[in-house]
PDB file of C-alpha atoms in Angstrom:
ATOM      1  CA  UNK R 220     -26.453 -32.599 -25.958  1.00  0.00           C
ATOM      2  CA  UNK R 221     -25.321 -29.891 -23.512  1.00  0.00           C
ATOM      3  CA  UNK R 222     -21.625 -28.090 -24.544  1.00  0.00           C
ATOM      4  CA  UNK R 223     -19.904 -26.719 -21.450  1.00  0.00           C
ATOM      5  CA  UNK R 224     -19.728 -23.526 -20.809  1.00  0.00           C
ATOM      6  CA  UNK R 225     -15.939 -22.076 -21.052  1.00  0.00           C
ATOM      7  CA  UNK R 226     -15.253 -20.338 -17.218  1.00  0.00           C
ATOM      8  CA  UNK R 227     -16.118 -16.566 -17.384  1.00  0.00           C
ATOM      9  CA  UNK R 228     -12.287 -15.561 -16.172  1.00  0.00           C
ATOM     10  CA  UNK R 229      -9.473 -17.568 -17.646  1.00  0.00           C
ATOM     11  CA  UNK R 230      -7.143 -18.996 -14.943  1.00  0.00           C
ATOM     12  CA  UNK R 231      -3.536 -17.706 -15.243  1.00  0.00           C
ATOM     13  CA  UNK R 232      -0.202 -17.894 -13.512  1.00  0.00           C
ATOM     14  CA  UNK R 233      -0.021 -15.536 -10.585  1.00  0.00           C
ATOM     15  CA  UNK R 234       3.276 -15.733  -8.817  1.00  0.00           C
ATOM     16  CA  UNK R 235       5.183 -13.123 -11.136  1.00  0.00           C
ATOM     17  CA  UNK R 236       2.549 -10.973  -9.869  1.00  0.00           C
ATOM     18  CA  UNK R 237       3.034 -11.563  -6.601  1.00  0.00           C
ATOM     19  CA  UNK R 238       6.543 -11.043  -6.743  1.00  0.00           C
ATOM     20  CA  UNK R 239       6.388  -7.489  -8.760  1.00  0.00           C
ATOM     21  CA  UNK R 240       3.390  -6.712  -5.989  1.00  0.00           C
ATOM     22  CA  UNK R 241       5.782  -7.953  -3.349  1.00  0.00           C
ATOM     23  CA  UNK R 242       8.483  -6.006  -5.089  1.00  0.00           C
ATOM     24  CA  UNK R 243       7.116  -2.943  -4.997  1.00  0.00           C
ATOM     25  CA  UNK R 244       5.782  -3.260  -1.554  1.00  0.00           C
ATOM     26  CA  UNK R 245       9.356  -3.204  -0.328  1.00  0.00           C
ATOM     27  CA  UNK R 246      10.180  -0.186  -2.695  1.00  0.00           C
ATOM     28  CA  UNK R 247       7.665   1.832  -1.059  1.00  0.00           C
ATOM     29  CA  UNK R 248       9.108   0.594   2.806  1.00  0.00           C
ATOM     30  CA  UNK R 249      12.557   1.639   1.380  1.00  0.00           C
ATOM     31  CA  UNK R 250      11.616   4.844   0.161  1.00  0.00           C
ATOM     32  CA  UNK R 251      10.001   5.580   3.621  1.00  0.00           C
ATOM     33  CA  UNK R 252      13.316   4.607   5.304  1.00  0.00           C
ATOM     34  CA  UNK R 253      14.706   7.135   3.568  1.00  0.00           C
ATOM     35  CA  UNK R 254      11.812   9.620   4.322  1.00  0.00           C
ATOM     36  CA  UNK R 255      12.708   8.908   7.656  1.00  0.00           C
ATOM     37  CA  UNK R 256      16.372   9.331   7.604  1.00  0.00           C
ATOM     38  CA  UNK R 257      16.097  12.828   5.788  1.00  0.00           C
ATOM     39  CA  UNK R 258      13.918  13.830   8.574  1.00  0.00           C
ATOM     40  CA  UNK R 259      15.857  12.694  11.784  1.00  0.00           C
ATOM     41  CA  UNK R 260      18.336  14.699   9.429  1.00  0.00           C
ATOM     42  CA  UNK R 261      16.594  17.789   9.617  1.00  0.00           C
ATOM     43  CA  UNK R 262      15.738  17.345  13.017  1.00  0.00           C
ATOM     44  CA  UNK R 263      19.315  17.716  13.853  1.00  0.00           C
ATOM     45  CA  UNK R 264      19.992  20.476  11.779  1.00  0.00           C
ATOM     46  CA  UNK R 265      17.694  22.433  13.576  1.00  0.00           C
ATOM     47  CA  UNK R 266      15.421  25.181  12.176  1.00  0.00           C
ATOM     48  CA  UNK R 267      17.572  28.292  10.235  1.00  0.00           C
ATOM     49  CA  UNK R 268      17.175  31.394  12.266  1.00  0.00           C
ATOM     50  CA  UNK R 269      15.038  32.234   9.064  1.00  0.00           C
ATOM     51  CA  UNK R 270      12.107  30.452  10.155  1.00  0.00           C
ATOM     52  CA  UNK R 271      10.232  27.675   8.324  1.00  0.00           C
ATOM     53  CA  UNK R 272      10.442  27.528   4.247  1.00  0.00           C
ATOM     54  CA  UNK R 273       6.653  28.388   4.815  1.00  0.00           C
ATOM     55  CA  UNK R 274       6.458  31.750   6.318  1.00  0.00           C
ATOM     56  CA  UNK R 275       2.707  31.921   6.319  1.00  0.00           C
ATOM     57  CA  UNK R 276       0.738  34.567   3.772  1.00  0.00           C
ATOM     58  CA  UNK R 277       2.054  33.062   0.938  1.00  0.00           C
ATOM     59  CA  UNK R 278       5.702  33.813   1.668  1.00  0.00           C
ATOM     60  CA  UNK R 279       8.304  31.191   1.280  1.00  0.00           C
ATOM     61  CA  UNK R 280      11.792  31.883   1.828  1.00  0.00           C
ATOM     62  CA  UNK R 281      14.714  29.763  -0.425  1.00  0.00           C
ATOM     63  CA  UNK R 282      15.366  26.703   0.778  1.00  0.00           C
ATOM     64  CA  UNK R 283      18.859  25.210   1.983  1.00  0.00           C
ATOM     65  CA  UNK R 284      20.352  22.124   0.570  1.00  0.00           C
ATOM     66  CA  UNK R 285      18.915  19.989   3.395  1.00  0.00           C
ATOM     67  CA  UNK R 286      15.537  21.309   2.674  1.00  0.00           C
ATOM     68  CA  UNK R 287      15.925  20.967  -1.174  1.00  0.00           C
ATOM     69  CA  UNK R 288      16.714  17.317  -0.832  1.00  0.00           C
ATOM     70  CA  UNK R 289      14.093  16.101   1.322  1.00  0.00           C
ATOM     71  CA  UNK R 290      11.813  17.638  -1.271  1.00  0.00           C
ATOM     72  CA  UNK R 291      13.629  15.239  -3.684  1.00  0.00           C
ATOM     73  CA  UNK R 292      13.552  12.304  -1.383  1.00  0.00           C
ATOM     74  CA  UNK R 293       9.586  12.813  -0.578  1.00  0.00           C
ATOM     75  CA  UNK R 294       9.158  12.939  -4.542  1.00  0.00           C
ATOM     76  CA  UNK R 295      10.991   9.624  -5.579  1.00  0.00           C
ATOM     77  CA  UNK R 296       9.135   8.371  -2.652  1.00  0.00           C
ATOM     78  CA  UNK R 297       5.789   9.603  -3.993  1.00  0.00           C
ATOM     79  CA  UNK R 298       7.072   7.836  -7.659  1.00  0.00           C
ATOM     80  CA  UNK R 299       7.939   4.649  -5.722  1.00  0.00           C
ATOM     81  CA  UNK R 300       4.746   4.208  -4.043  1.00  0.00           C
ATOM     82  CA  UNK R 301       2.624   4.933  -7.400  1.00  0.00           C
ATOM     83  CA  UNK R 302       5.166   2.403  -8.987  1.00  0.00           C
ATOM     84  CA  UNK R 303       3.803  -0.153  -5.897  1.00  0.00           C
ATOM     85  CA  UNK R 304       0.329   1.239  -6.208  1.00  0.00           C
ATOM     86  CA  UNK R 305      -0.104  -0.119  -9.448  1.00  0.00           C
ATOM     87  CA  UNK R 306       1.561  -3.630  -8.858  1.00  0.00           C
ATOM     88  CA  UNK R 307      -0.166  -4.332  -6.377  1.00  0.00           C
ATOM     89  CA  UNK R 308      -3.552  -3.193  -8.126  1.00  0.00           C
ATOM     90  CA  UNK R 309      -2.227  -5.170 -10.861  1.00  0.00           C
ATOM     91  CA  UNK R 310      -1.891  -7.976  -8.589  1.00  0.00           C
ATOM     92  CA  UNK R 311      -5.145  -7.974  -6.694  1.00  0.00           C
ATOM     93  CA  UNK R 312      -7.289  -7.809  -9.855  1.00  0.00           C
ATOM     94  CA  UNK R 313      -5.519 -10.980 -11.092  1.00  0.00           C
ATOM     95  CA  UNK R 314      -5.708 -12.517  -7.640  1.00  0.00           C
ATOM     96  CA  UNK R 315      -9.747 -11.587  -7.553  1.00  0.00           C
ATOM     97  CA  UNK R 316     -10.486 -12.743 -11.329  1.00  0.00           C
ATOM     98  CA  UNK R 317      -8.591 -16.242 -10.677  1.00  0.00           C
ATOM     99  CA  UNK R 318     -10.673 -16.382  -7.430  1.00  0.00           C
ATOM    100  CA  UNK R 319     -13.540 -16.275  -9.224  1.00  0.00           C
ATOM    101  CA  UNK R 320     -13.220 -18.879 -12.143  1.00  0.00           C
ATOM    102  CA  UNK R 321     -11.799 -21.285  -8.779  1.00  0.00           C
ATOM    103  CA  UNK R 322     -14.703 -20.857  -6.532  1.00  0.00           C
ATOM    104  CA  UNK R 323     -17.486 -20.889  -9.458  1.00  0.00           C
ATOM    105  CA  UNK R 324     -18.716 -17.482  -7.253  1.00  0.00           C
ATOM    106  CA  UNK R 325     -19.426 -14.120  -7.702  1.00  0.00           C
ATOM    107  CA  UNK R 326     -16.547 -11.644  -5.564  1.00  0.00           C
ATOM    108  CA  UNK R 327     -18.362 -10.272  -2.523  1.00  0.00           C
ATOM    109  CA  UNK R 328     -17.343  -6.723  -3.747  1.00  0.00           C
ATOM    110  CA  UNK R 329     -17.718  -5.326  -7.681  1.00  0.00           C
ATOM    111  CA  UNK R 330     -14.645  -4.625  -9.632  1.00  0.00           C
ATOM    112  CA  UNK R 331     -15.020  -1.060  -9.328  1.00  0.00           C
ATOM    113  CA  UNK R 332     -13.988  -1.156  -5.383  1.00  0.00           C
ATOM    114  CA  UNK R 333     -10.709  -2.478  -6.198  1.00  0.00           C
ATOM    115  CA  UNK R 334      -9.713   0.746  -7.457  1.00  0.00           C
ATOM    116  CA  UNK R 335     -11.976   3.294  -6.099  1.00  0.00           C
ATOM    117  CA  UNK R 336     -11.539   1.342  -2.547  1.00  0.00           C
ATOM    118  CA  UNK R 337      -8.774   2.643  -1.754  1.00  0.00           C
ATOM    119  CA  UNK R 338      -9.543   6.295  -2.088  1.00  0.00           C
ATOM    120  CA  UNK R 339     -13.306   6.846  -0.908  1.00  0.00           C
ATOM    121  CA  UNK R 340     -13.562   7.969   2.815  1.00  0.00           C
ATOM    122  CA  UNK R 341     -14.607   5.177   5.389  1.00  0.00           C
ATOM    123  CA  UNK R 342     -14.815   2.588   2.495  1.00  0.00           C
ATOM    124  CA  UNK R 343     -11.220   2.478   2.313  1.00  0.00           C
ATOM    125  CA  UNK R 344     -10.466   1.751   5.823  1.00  0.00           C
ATOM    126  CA  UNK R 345     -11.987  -1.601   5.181  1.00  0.00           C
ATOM    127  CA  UNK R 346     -12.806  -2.555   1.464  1.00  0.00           C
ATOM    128  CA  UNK R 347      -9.055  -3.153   0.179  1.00  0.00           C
ATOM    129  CA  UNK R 348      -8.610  -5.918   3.297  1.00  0.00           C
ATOM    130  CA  UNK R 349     -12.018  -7.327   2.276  1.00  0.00           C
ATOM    131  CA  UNK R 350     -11.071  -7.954  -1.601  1.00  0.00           C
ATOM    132  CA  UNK R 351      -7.984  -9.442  -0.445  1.00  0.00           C
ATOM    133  CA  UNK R 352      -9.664 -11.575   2.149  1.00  0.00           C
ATOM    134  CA  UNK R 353     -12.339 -12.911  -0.325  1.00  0.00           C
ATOM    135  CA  UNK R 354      -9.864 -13.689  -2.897  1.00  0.00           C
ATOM    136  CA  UNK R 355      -7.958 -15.620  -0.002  1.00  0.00           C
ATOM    137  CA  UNK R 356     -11.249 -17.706   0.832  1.00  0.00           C
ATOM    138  CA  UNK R 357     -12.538 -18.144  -3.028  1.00  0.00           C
ATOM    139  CA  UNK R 358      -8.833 -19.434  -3.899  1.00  0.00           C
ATOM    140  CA  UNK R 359      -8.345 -21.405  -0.530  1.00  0.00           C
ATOM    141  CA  UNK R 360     -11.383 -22.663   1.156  1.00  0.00           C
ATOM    142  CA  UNK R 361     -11.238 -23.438   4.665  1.00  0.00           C
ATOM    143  CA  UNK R 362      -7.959 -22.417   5.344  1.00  0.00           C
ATOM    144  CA  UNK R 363      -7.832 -19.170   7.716  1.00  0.00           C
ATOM    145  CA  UNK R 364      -6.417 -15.941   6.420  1.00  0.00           C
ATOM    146  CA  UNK R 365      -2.869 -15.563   7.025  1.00  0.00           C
ATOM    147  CA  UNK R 366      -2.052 -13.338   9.553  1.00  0.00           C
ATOM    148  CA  UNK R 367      -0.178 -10.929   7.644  1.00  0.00           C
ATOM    149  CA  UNK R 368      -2.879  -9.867   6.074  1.00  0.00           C
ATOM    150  CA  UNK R 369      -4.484  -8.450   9.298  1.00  0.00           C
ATOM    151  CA  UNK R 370      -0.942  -7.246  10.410  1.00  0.00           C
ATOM    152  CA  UNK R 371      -0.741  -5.408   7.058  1.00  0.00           C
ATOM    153  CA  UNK R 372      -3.936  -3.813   7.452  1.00  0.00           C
ATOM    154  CA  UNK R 373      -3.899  -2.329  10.763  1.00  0.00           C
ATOM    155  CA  UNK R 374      -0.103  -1.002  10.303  1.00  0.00           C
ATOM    156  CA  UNK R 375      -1.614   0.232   6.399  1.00  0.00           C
ATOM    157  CA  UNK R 376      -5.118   2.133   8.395  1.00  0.00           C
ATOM    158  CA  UNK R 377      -2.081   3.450  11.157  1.00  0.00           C
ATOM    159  CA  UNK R 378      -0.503   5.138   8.449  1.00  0.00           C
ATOM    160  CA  UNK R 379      -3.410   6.440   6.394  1.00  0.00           C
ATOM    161  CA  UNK R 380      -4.665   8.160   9.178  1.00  0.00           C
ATOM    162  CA  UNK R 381      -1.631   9.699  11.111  1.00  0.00           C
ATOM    163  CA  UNK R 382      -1.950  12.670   8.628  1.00  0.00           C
ATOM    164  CA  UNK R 383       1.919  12.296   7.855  1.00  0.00           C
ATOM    165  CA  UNK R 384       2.132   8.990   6.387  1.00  0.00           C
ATOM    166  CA  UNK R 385       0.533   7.964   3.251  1.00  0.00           C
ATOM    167  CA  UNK R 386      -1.946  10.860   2.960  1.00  0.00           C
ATOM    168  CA  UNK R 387      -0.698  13.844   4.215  1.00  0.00           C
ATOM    169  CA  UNK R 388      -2.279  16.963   4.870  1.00  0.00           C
ATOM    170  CA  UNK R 389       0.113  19.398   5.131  1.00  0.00           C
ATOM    171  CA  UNK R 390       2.686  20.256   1.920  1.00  0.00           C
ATOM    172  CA  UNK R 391       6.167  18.647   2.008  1.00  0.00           C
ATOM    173  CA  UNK R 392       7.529  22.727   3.776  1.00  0.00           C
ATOM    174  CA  UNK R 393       4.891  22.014   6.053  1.00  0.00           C
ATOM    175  CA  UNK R 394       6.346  18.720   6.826  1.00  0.00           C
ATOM    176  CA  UNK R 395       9.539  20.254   6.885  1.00  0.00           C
ATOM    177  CA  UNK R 396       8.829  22.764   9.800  1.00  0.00           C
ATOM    178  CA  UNK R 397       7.145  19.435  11.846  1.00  0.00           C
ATOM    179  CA  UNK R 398      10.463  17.508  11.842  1.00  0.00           C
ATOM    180  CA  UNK R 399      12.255  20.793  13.023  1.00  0.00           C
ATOM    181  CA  UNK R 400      10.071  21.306  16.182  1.00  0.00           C
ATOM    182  CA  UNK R 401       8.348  17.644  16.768  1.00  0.00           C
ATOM    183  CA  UNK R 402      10.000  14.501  14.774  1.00  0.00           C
ATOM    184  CA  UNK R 403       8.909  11.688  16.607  1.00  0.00           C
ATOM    185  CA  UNK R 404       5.309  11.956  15.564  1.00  0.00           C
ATOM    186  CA  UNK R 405       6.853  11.912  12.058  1.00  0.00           C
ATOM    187  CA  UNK R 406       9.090   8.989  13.006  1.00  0.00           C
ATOM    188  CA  UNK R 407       6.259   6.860  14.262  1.00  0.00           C
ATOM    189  CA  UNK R 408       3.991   7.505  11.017  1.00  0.00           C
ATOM    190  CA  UNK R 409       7.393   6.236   8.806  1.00  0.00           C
ATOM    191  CA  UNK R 410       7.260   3.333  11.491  1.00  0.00           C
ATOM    192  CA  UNK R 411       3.892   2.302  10.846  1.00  0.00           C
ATOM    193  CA  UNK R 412       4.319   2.876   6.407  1.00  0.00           C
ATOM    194  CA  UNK R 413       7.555   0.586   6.875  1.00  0.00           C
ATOM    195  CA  UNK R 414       5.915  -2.070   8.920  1.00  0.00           C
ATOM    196  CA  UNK R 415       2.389  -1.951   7.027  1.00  0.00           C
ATOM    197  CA  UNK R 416       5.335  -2.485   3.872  1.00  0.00           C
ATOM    198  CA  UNK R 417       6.965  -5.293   5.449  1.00  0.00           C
ATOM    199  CA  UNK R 418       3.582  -7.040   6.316  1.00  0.00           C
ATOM    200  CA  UNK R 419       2.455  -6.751   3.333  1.00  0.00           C
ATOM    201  CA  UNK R 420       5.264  -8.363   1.670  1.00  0.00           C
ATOM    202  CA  UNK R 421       4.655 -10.972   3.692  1.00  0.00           C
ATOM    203  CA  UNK R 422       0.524 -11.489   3.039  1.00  0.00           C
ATOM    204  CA  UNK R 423       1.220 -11.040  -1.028  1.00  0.00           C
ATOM    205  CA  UNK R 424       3.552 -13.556  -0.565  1.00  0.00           C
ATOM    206  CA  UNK R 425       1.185 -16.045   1.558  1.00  0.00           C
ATOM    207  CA  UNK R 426      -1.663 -15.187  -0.475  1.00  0.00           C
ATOM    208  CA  UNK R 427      -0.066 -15.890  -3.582  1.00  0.00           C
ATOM    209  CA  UNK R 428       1.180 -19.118  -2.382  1.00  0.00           C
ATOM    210  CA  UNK R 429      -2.151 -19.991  -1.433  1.00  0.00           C
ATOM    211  CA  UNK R 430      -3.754 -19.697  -4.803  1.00  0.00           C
ATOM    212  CA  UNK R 431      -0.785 -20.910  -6.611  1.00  0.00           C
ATOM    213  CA  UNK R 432      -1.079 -24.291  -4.914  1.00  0.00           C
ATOM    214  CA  UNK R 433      -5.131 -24.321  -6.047  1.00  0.00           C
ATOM    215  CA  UNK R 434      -4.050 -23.269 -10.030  1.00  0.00           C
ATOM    216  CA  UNK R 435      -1.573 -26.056 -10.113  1.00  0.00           C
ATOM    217  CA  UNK R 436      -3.988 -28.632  -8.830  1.00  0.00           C
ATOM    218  CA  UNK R 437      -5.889 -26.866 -12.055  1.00  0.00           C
ATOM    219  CA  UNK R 438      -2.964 -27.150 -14.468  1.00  0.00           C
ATOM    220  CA  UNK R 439      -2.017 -23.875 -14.702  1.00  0.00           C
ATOM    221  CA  UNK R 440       1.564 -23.538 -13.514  1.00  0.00           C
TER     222      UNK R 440
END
């Protein structure tokens, strides 16, 4: 007589999950508001006749109060999108692993690209959208992917790749000296973080739904 085998991933409840991941998502978009705000501040400051903070050869002159604070706003933004980093992390690992045990198949992508996906050139303008998507189709079959999800995505690669939204290049003086001579460019990077934010509120949230309504049919509440 043949004893079933217990499911390799335990289902469990995922809409507290999707609400912290939601959550922090519009942290994150609020802390770039802010971002945002402290630059069109600076922008109509103007530059001091001193010059940039960075002077070039290693020179840095002191910074005003302006100044000072945007380097505190960009660093409780930095905290606020770790904070929303690892919800949503949190999140999609749940969302893949319940996936899984639902759809009795292996995820298209190994565990390991849920973290390092994110980080690794080229892989990460694509691999992060792909766990999400496969999750999406292993907890709701036949249904198409909410469009959210795609919205997210594109606004999310926007950002990444402006150079002053989520991974910037130049140091937070740097930054500084761009909103004194140039902030629109700035102002349309925040855009793009705020909206990829916003969106992605939106495809945690239809997601989540998705794959709640397939774990109650299961039991799990």
């Amino acid at each position: 007589m043949n004893t079933p085998t217990a499911p390799p991933f335990a289902l469990r409840p995922i809409r507290v999950s999707g609400w912290l991941a939601s959550g922090g998502l519009l942290l994150a978009g609020l802390a770039w508001v802010v971002r945002a705000v402290w630059e069109l501040r600076l922008a109509a400051a103007g530059e001091p006749a001193a010059g940039p903070p960075d002077q070039g050869n290693g020179v840095h002159r002191p910074l005003n109060s302006l100044e000072d604070s945007y380097h505190l706003v960009t660093s409780a933004g930095g905290a606020a999108v770790a904070l929303c980093a690892l919800l949503f992390v949190s999140w999609l690992w749940q969302l893949r692993d319940n996936a899984r045990a639902l759809s009795g198949k292996e995820p298209k992508y190994a565990g390991i690209w849920v973290y390092l996906g994110w980080v690794v050139p080229l892989v990460n303008l694509w691999f992060p959208r792909g766990i999400v998507v496969d999750a999406f189709h292993g907890s709701a079959p036949g249904r198409r992917v909410p469009v959210s999800v795609n919205v997210w995505w594109v606004l999310w690669v926007i950002g990444m790749l402006s150079g002053v939204g989520l991974v910037y290049r130049d140091s937070t003086d740097e930054i500084i000296a761009r909103a004194y001579h140039g902030v629109w460019p700035l102002l349309t990077s925040d855009a793009a973080v705020v909206g990829a934010a916003i969106a992605g509120f939106f495809a945690v949230r239809a997601v989540t739904a998705a794959q709640a309504e397939r774990l109650r049919e299961a039991g799990v509440a």
